Tab-separated table of C-alpha atoms and ligand atoms in Angstrom:
chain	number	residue	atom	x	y	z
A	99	UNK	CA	13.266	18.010	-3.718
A	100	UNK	CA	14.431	15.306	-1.517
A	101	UNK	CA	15.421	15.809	2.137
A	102	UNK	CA	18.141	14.595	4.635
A	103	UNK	CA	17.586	13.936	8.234
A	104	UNK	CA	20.685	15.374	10.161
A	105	UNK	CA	20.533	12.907	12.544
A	106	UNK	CA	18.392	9.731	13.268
A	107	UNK	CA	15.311	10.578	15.530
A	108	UNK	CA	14.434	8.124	18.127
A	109	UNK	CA	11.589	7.879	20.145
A	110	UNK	CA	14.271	8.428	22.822
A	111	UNK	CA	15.003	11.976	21.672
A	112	UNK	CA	12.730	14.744	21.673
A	113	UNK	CA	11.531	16.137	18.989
A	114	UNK	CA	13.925	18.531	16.831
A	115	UNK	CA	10.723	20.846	16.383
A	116	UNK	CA	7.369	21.095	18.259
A	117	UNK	CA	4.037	22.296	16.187
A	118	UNK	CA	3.260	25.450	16.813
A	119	UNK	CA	-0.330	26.616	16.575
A	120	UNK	CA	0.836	27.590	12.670
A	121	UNK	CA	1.495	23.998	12.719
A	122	UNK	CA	0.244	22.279	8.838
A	123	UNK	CA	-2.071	19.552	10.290
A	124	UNK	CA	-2.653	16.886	8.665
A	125	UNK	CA	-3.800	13.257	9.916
A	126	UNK	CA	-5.511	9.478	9.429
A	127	UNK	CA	-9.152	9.151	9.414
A	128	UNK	CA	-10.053	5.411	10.223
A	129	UNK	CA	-12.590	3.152	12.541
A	130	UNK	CA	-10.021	2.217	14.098
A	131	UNK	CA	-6.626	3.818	13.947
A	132	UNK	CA	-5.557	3.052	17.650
A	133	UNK	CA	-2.632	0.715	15.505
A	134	UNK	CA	-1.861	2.251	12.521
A	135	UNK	CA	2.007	3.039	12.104
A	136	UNK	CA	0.940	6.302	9.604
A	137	UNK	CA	1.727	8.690	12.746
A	138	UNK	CA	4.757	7.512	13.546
A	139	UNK	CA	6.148	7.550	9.609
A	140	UNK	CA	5.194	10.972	9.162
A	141	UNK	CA	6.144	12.471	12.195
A	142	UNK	CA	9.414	10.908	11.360
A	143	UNK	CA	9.678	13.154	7.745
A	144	UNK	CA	7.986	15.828	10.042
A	145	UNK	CA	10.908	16.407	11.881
A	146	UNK	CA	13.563	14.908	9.674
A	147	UNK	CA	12.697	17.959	7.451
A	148	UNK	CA	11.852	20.103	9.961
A	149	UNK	CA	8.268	21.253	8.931
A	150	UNK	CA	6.480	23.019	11.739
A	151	UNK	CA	3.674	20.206	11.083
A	152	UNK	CA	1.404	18.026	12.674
A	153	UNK	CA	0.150	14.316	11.700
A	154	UNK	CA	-3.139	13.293	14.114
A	155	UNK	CA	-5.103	10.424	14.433
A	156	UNK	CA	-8.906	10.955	13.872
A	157	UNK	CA	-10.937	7.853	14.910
A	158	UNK	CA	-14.283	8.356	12.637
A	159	UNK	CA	-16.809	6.263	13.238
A	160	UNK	CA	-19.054	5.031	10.071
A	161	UNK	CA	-22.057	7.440	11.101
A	162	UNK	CA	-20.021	10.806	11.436
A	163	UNK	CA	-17.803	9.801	8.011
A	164	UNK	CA	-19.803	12.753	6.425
A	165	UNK	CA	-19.571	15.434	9.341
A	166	UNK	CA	-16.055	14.624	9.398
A	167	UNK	CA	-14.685	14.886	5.781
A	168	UNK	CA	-16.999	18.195	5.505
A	169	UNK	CA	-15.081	19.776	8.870
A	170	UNK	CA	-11.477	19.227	7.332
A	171	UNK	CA	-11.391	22.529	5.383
A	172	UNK	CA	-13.255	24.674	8.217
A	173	UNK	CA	-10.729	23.007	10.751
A	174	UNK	CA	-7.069	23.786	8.269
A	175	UNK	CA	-6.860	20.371	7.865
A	176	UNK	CA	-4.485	20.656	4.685
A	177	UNK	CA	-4.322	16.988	4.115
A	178	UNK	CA	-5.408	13.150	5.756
A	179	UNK	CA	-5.410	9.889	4.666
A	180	UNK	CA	-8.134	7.205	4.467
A	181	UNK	CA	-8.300	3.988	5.909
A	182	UNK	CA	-10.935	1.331	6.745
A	183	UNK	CA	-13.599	1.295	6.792
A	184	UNK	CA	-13.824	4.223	4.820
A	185	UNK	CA	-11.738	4.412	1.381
A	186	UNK	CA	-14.907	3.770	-0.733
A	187	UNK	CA	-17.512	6.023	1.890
A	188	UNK	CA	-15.671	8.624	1.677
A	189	UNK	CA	-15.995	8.772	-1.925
A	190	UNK	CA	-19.197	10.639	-1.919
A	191	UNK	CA	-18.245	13.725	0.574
A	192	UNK	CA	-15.586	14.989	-1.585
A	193	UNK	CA	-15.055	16.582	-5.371
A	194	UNK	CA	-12.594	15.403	-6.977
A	195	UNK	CA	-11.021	12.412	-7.915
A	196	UNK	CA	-7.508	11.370	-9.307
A	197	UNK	CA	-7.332	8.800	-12.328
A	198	UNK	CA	-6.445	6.018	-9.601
A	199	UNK	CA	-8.504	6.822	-7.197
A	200	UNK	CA	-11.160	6.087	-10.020
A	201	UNK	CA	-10.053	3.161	-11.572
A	202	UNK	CA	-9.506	1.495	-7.821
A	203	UNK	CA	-12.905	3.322	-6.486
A	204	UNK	CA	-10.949	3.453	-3.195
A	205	UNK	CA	-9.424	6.617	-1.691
A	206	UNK	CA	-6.137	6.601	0.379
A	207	UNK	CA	-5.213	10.537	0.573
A	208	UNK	CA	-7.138	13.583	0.807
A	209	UNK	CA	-5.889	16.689	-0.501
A	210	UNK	CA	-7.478	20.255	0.583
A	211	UNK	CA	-7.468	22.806	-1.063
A	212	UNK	CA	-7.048	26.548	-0.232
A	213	UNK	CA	-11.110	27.355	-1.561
A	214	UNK	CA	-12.418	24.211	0.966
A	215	UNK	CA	-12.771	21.745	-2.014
A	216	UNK	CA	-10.829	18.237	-1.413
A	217	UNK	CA	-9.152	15.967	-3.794
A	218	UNK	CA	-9.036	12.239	-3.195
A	219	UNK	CA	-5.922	10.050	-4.179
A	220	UNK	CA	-4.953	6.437	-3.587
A	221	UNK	CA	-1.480	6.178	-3.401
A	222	UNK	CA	-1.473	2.082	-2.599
A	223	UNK	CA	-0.917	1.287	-6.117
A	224	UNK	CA	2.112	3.803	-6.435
A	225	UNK	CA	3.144	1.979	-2.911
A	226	UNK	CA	3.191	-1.340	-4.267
A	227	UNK	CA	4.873	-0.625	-7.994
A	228	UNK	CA	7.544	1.615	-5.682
A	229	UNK	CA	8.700	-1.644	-3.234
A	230	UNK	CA	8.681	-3.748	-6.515
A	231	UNK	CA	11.178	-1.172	-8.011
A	232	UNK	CA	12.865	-0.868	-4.752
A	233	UNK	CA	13.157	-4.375	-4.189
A	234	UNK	CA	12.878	-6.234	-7.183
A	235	UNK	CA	13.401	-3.565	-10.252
A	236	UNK	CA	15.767	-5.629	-12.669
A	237	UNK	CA	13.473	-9.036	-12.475
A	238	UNK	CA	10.573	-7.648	-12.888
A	239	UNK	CA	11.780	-4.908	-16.078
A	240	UNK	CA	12.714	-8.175	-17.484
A	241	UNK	CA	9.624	-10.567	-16.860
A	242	UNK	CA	7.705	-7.593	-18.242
A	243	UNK	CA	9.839	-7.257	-21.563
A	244	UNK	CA	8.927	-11.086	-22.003
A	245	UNK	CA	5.219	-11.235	-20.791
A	246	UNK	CA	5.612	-13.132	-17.882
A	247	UNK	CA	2.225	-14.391	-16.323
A	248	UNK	CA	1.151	-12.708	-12.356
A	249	UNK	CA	-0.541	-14.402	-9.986
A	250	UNK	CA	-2.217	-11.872	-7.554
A	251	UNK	CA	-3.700	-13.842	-4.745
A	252	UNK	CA	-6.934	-12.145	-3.331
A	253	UNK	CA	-9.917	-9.768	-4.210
A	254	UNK	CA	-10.161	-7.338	-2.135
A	255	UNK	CA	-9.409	-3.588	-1.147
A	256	UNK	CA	-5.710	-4.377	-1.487
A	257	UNK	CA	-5.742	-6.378	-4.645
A	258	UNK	CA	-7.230	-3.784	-6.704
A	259	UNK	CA	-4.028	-1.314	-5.708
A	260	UNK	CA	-1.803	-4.424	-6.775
A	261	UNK	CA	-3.478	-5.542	-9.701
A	262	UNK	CA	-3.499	-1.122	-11.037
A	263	UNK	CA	0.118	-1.107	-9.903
A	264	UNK	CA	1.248	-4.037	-11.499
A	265	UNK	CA	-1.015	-3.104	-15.224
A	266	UNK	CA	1.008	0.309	-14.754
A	267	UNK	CA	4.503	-1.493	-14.528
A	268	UNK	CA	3.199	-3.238	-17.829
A	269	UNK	CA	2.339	-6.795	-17.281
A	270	UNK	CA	-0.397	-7.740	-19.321
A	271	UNK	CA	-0.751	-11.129	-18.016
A	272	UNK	CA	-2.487	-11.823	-14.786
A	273	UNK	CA	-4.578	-14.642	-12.802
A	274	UNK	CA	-6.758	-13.551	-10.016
A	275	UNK	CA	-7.094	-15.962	-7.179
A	276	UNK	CA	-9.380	-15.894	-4.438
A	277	UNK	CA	-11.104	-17.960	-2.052
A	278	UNK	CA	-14.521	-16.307	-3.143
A	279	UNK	CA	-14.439	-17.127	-6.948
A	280	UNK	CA	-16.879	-14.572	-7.726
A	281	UNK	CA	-14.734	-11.721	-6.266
A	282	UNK	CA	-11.668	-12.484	-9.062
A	283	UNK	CA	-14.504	-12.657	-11.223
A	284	UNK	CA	-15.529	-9.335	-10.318
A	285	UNK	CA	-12.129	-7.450	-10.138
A	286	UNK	CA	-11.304	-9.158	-13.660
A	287	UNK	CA	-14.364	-7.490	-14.887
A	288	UNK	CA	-13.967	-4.005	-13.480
A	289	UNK	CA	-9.775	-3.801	-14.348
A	290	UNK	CA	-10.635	-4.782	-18.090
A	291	UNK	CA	-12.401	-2.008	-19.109
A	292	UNK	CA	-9.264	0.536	-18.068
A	293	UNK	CA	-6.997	-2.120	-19.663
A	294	UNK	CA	-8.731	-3.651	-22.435
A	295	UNK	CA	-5.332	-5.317	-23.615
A	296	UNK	CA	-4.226	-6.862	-20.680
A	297	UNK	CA	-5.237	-11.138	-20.155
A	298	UNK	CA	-7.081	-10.590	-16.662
A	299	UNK	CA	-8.183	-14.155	-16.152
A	300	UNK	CA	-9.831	-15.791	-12.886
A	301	UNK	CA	-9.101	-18.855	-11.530
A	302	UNK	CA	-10.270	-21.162	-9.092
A	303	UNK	CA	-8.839	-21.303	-5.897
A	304	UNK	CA	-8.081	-25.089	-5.718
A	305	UNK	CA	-6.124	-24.444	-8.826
A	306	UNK	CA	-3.539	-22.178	-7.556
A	307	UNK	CA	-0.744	-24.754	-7.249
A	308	UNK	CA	-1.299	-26.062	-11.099
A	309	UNK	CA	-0.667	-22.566	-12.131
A	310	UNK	CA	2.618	-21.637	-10.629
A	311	UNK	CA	4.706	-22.937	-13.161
A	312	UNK	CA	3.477	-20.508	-15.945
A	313	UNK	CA	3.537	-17.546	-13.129
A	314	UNK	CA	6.848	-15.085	-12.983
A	315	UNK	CA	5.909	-12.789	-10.304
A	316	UNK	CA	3.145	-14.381	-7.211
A	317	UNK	CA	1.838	-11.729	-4.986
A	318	UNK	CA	-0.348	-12.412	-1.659
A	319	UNK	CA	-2.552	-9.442	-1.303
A	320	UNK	CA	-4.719	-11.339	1.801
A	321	UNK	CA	-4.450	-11.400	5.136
A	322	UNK	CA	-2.992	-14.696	5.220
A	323	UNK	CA	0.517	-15.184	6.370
A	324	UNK	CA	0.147	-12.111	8.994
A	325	UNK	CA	0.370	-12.894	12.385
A	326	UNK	CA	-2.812	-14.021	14.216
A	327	UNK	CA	-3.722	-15.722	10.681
A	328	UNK	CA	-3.079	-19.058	9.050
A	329	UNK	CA	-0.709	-19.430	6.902
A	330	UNK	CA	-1.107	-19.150	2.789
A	331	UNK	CA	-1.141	-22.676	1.865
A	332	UNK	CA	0.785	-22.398	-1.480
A	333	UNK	CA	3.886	-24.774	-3.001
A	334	UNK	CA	6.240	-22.580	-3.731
A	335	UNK	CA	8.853	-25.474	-5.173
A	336	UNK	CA	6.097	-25.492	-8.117
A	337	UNK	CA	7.588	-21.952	-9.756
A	338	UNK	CA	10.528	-21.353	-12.060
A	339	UNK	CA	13.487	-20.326	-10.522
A	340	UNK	CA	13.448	-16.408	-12.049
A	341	UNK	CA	10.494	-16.161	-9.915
A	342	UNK	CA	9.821	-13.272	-7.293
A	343	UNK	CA	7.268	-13.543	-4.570
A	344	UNK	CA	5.486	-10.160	-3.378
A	345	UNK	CA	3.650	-10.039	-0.044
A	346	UNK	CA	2.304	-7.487	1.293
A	347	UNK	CA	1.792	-8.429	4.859
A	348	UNK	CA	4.469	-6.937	7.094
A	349	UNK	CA	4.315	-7.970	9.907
A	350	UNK	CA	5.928	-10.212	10.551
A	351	UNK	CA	8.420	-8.911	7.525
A	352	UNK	CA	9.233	-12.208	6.286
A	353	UNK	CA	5.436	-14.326	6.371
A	354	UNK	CA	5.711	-18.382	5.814
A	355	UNK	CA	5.249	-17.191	1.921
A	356	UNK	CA	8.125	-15.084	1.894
A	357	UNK	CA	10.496	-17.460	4.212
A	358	UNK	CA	9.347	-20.109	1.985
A	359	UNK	CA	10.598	-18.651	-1.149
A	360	UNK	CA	13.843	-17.498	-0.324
A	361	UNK	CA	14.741	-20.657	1.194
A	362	UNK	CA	14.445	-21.777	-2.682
A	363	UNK	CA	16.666	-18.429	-3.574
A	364	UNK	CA	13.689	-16.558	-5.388
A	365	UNK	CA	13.600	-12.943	-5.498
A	366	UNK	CA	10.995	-11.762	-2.294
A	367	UNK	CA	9.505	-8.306	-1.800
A	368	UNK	CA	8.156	-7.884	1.730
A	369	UNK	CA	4.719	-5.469	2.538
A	370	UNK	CA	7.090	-2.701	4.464
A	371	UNK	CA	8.409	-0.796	1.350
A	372	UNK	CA	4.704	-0.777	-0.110
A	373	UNK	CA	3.253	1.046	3.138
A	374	UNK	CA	6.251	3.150	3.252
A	375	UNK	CA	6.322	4.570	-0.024
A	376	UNK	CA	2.105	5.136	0.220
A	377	UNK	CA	3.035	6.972	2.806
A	378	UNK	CA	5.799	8.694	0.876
A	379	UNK	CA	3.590	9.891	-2.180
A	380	UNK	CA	0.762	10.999	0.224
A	381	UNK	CA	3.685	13.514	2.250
A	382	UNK	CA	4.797	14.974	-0.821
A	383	UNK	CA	1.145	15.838	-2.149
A	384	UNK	CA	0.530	17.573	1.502
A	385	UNK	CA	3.959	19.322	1.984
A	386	UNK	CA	5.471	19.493	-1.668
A	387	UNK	CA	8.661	17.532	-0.392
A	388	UNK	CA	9.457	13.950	-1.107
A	389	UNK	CA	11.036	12.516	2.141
A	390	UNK	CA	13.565	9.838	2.226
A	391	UNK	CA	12.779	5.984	2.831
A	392	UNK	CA	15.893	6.022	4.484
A	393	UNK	CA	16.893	3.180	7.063
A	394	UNK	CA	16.503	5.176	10.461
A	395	UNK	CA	12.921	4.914	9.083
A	396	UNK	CA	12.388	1.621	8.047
A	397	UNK	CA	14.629	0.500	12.072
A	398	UNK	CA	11.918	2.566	13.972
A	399	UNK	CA	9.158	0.415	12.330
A	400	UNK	CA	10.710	-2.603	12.364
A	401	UNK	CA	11.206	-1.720	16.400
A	402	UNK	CA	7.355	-0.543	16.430
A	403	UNK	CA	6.118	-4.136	14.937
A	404	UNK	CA	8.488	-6.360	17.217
A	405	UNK	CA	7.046	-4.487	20.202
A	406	UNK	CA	3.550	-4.850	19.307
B	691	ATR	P1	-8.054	-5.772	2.153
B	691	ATR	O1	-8.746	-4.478	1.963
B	691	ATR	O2	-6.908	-5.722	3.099
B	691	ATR	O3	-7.692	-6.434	0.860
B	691	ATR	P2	-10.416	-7.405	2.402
B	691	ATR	O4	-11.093	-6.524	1.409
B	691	ATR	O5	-11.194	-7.840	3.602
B	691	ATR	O6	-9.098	-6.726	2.935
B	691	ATR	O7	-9.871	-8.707	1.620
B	691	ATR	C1	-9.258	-9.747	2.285
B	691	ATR	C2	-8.783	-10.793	1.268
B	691	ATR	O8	-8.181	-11.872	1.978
B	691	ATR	C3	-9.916	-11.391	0.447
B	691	ATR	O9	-9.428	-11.714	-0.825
B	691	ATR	C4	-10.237	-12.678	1.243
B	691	ATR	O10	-10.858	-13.688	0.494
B	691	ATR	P3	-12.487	-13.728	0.348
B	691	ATR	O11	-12.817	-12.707	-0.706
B	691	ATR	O12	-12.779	-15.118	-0.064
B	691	ATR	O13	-13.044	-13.369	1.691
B	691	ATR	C5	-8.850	-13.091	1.648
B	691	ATR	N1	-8.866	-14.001	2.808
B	691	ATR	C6	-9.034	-13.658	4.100
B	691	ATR	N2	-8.975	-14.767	4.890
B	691	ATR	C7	-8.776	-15.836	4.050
B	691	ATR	C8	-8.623	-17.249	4.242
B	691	ATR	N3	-8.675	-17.793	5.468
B	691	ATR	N4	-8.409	-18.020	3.153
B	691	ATR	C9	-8.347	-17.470	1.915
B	691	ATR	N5	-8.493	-16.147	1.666
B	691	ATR	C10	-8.699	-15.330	2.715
């Protein structure tokens, strides 16, 4: 079911609907979440839809991971999601697991259940493969129907959500480039065995610029490009022109990568849609309503990252 906000909140207007102490509560459990945008997104759908609902910060440091993921069901929490440093920890405090959340060995989204057991999702790779659709659905159906070759740039937490999301679209075609050789190596390795078809190939990091030309779709998955961090030294003039370039840093929205590529009038997909739509799938598992990306949303974000 999807819902419409009435109006546009604002952090200038109050609330259309305080928690009550029936409130659902449901929250982020990082080492640090002091920064994280999560709150803000789905107190947003909170009140857009008018649940009598609660989304909290829990700071959790490394040591009390345990003591923290077995409170959730004693405390009502109905619901959290995972962030660093603990998507892998908190893998071995809870029951269940979701096909993803296997393959990536990474957990975004906790569900609870009514008898105190938890479920753990990672809804990453459902972000990504949503802002691709959302932002570049007609290049990529067709780079898929003729085998186009990925690039995914980087080997770590975030690449594996990229690399399942983009196997799911169906691209069977992929080089995996990172700094740390043996990391590509490693991701190439753990991916084939869930897709045993696909051409998962690593490739040395020097030799990123040789392979553009055979690449359709080039996504960043590192931190570089994000501000604070150098730039991602890559020649963009070096792909075809039907290309589309994926980052997912987002902030700033539009990274030397991304400004870099539509100045040569490629297709871009910036990093918001992908943390929006996580976000998105993780709401409707809590709440059994699938709130609206809508552009009040994506404004108050945009507002949060130009502040700081
Ligand atoms: P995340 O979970 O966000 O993916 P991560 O697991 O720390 O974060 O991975 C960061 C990625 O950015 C890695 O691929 C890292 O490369 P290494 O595996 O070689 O460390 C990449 N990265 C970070 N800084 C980089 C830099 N200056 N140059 C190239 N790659 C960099």
């Amino acid at each position: 079911m999807a819902i419409q906000p009435e109006h546009m909140p604002t952090e200038r207007m109050p609330p259309k609907h305080m928690p009550t102490g029936a409130a659902t509560v449901t929250g982020l459990i990082g080492w640090p979440v002091a920064h994280s945008l999560s709150p803000a997104i789905h107190d947003y759908w909170l009140r857009a839809a008018g649940i009598d609902g609660l989304y909290a910060p829990f700071p959790v440091a490394p040591d009390r991971l345990a003591q923290a993921i077995a409170g959730l069901p004693s405390l009502g929490v109905t619901g959290a999601n995972v962030t660093v440093p603990h998507k892998t920890a908190v893998i071995p405090h809870i029951q269940t697991l979701t096909a993803t959340a296997q393959r990536l060995e990474a957990v975004n989204t906790l569900i609870v259940h009514k008898d105190g057991s938890i479920t753990g999702d990672n809804t990453d790779a459902y972000g990504f493969a949503t802002s691709l659709k959302a932002q570049a659905d007609m290049a990529c159906a067709e780079q898929i129907k003729e085998n186009q070759q990925v690039m995914l740039i980087g080997a770590g937490g975030a690449a594996r959500a990229v690399l399942d999301a983009v196997l799911q679209a169906g691209y069977q075609r992929v080089v995996l480039i990172n700094r740390t050789h043996a990391k590509a190596a490693a991701l190439a390795q753990h991916f084939q065995q869930f897709y045993p078809q696909a051409s998962l190939a690593p490739v040395a990091w020097g030799e990123r610029h040789l392979r553009l030309a055979d690449c359709g779709l080039v996504i960043n998955t590192t931190s570089l490009g994000m501000t604070g961090h150098g730039p991602l030294e890559i020649d963009v003039s070096a792909l075809p022109d039907h290309a589309v370039v994926a980052d997912i840093v987002y902030a700033p929205l539009i990274t030397p990568l991304l400004a870099a590529a539509r100045d040569r009038g490629l297709v871009i997909v910036n990093g918001l849609d992908m943390l929006l739509y996580q976000a998105e799938a993780a709401f409707e598992a809590w709440h059994g309503i699938r709130p609206i990306v809508d552009a009040g949303l994506r404004q108050m974000i945009l507002d949060r990252l130009r502040d700081g």
